[in-house]
C-alpha cells in the first residue's frame, strides 16, 4: 500500500484524499439519517 502511494504523484494523491473524504462524509450522513428514520418508524 505504501509503495503504491509513493508511485502515485502528489496531485493524484490529493484528489484521491478529497474523493475519500467526500465519500466518507456521504456515508456518515446517510447512516445518520437511516438511524433517525428507524427511530421514527419504530415509534
PDB file of C-alpha atoms in Angstrom:
ATOM      1  CA  UNK A   1       0.000   0.000   0.000  1.00  0.00           C
ATOM      2  CA  UNK A   2       2.785   2.433   0.898  1.00  0.00           C
ATOM      3  CA  UNK A   3       4.720   1.513  -2.232  1.00  0.00           C
ATOM      4  CA  UNK A   4       1.659   2.202  -4.346  1.00  0.00           C
ATOM      5  CA  UNK A   5       1.210   5.598  -2.696  1.00  0.00           C
ATOM      6  CA  UNK A   6       4.807   6.595  -3.462  1.00  0.00           C
ATOM      7  CA  UNK A   7       4.329   5.790  -7.166  1.00  0.00           C
ATOM      8  CA  UNK A   8       1.218   7.973  -7.467  1.00  0.00           C
ATOM      9  CA  UNK A   9       2.044  11.694  -7.952  1.00  0.00           C
ATOM     10  CA  UNK A  10       1.162  14.141  -5.165  1.00  0.00           C
ATOM     11  CA  UNK A  11      -1.574  15.720  -7.258  1.00  0.00           C
ATOM     12  CA  UNK A  12      -3.304  12.364  -7.713  1.00  0.00           C
ATOM     13  CA  UNK A  13      -2.957  11.612  -4.018  1.00  0.00           C
ATOM     14  CA  UNK A  14      -4.638  14.889  -3.105  1.00  0.00           C
ATOM     15  CA  UNK A  15      -7.544  14.200  -5.463  1.00  0.00           C
ATOM     16  CA  UNK A  16      -7.863  10.693  -4.015  1.00  0.00           C
ATOM     17  CA  UNK A  17      -7.884  12.027  -0.443  1.00  0.00           C
ATOM     18  CA  UNK A  18     -10.607  14.560  -1.282  1.00  0.00           C
ATOM     19  CA  UNK A  19     -12.600  11.802  -3.006  1.00  0.00           C
ATOM     20  CA  UNK A  20     -12.327   9.544   0.050  1.00  0.00           C
ATOM     21  CA  UNK A  21     -13.251  12.406   2.377  1.00  0.00           C
ATOM     22  CA  UNK A  22     -16.381  13.197   0.367  1.00  0.00           C
ATOM     23  CA  UNK A  23     -17.309   9.520   0.199  1.00  0.00           C
ATOM     24  CA  UNK A  24     -16.945   9.034   3.963  1.00  0.00           C
ATOM     25  CA  UNK A  25     -18.987  12.189   4.624  1.00  0.00           C
ATOM     26  CA  UNK A  26     -21.778  10.857   2.412  1.00  0.00           C
ATOM     27  CA  UNK A  27     -21.673   7.510   4.222  1.00  0.00           C
ATOM     28  CA  UNK A  28     -21.828   9.183   7.636  1.00  0.00           C
ATOM     29  CA  UNK A  29     -24.683  11.415   6.519  1.00  0.00           C
ATOM     30  CA  UNK A  30     -26.774   8.557   5.142  1.00  0.00           C
ATOM     31  CA  UNK A  31     -26.039   6.423   8.211  1.00  0.00           C
ATOM     32  CA  UNK A  32     -27.181   9.307  10.448  1.00  0.00           C
ATOM     33  CA  UNK A  33     -30.450   9.716   8.539  1.00  0.00           C
ATOM     34  CA  UNK A  34     -31.009   5.960   8.462  1.00  0.00           C
ATOM     35  CA  UNK A  35     -30.853   5.886  12.273  1.00  0.00           C
ATOM     36  CA  UNK A  36     -33.340   8.762  12.586  1.00  0.00           C
ATOM     37  CA  UNK A  37     -35.673   7.078  10.102  1.00  0.00           C
ATOM     38  CA  UNK A  38     -35.572   3.825  12.067  1.00  0.00           C
ATOM     39  CA  UNK A  39     -36.309   5.637  15.339  1.00  0.00           C
ATOM     40  CA  UNK A  40     -39.310   7.414  13.826  1.00  0.00           C
ATOM     41  CA  UNK A  41     -40.573   4.208  12.227  1.00  0.00           C
ATOM     42  CA  UNK A  42     -40.116   2.285  15.482  1.00  0.00           C
ATOM     43  CA  UNK A  43     -42.395   4.598  17.474  1.00  0.00           C
TER      44      UNK A  43
END
